[in-house]
Tab-separated table of C-alpha atoms and ligand atoms in Angstrom:
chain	number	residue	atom	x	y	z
A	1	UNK	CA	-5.441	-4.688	-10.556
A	2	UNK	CA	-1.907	-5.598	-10.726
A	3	UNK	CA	-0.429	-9.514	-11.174
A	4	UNK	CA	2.485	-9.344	-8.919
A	5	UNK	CA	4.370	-11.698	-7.471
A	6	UNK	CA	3.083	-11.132	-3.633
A	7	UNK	CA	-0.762	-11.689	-4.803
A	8	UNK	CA	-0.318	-15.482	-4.822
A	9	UNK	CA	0.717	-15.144	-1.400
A	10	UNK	CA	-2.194	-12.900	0.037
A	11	UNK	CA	-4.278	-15.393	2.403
A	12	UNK	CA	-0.625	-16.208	3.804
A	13	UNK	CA	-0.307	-13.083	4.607
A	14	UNK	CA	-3.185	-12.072	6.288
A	15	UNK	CA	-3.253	-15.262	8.160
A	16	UNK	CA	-0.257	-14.705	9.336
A	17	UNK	CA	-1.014	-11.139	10.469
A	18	UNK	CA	-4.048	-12.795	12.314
A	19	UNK	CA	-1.462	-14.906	14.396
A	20	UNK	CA	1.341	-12.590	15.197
A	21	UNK	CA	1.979	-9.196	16.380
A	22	UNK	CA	4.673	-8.259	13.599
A	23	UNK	CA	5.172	-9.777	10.305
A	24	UNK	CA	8.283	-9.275	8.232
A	25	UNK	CA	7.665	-9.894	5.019
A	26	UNK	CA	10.952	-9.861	2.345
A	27	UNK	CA	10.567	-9.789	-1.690
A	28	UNK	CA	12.064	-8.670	-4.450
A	29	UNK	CA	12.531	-5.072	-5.982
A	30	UNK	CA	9.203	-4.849	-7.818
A	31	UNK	CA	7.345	-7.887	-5.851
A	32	UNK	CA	4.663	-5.765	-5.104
A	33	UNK	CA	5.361	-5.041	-1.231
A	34	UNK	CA	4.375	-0.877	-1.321
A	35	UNK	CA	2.026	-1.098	-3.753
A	36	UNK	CA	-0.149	-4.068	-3.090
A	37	UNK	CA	0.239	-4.674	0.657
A	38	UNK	CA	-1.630	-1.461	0.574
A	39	UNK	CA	-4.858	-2.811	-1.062
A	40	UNK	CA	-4.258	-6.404	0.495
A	41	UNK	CA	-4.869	-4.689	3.920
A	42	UNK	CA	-7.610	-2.746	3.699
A	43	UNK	CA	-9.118	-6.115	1.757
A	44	UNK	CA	-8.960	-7.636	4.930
A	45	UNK	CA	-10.541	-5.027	7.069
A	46	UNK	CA	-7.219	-3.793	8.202
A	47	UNK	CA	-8.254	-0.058	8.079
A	48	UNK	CA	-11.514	-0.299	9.908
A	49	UNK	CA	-9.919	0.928	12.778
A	50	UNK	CA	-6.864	2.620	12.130
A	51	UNK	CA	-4.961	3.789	8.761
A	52	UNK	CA	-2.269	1.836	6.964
A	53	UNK	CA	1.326	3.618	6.345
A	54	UNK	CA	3.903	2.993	3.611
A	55	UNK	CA	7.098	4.715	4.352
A	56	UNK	CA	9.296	5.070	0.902
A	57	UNK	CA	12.701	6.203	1.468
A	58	UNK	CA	12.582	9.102	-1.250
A	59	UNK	CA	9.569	11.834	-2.031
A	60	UNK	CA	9.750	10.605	-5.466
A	61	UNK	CA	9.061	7.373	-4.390
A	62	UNK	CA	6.252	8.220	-1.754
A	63	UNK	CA	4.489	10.552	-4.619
A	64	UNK	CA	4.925	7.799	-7.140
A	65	UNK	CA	3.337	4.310	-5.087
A	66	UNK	CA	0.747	6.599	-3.833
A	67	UNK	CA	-0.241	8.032	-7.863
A	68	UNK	CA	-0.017	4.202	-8.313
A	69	UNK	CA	-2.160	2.501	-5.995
A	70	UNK	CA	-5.107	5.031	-6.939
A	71	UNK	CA	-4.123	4.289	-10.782
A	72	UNK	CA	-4.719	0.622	-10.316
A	73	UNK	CA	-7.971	0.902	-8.119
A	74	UNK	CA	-9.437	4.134	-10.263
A	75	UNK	CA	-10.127	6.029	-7.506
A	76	UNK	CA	-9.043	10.201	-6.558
A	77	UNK	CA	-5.559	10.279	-5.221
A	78	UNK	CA	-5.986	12.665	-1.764
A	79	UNK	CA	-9.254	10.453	-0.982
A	80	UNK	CA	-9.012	6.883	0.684
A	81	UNK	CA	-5.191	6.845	-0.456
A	82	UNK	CA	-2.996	9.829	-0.189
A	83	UNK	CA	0.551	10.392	0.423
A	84	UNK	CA	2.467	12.989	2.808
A	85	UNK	CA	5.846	14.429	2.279
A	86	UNK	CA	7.763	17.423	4.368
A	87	UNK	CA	5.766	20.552	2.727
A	88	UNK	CA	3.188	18.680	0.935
A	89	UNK	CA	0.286	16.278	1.746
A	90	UNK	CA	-2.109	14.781	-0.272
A	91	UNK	CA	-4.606	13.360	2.163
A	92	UNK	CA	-8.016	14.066	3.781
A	93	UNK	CA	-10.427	12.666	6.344
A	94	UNK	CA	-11.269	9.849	4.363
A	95	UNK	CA	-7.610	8.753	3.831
A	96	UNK	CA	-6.916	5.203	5.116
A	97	UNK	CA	-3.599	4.146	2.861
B	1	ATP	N1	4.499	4.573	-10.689
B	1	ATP	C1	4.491	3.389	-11.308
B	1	ATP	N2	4.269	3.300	-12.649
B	1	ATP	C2	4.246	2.111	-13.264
B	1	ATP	N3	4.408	0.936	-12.641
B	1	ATP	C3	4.629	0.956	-11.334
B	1	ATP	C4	4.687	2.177	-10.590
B	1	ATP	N4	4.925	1.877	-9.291
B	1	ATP	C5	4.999	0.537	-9.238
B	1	ATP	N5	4.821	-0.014	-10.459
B	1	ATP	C6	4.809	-1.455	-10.790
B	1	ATP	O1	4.432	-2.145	-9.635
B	1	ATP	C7	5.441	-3.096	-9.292
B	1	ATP	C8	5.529	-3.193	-7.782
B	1	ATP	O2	6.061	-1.992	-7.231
B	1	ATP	P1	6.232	-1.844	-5.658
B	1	ATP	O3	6.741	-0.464	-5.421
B	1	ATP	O4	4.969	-2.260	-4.980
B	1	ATP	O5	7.338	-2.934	-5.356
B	1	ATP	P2	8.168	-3.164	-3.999
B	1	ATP	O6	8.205	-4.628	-3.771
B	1	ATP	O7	7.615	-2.317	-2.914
B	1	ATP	O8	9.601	-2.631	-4.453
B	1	ATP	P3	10.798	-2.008	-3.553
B	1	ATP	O9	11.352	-3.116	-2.712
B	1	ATP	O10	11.773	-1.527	-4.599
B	1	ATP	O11	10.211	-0.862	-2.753
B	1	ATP	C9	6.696	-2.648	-10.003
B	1	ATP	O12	7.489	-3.741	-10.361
B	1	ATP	C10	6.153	-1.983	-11.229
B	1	ATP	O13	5.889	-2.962	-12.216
């Protein structure tokens, strides 16, 4: 697992998500926001209904924190965490991230 920046702030987070509808949350270039809110939320039971997206402004980008966040939790990219780009997916039915 990573030691970003955003970890320290994970129960604030999630507590906050508990009280409110939408949650903006702003950090730095490399805080951690793509990458780890995506294994913060499912932590907290976030995708026991539903799935979690991460929109990345470039394909690159989208293939790239995808191939990371299963890197850093060891697990088969395509499988709980999976990316989709215009021609190409990288999911299945047990995608959740
Ligand atoms: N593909 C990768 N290979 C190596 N390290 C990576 C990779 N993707 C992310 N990282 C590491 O994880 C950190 C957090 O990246 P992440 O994309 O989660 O940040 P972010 O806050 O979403 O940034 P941005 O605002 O630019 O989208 C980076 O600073 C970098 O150290």
């Amino acid at each position: 697992m990573a030691n970003l920046p955003i970890l320290q702030f994970e129960e604030k987070i999630v507590e906050t998500g508990e009280k409110n509808s939408v949650v903006v949350i702003i950090g730095e270039t490399g805080s951690g926001k793509s990458t780890q809110l995506s294994q913060i939320l499912p932590r907290h039971g976030y995708t026991k209904s539903g799935i979690i997206a991460i929109t990345q402004p470039r394909r690159v980008a989208a293939v790239s924190v995808s191939r990371r966040v299963a890197q850093e939790l060891d697990v088969p990219l395509g499988e709980d965490f999976g990316y989709a780009i215009r021609f190409e997916d990288r999911i299945s039915s047990k995608t959740q991230d």
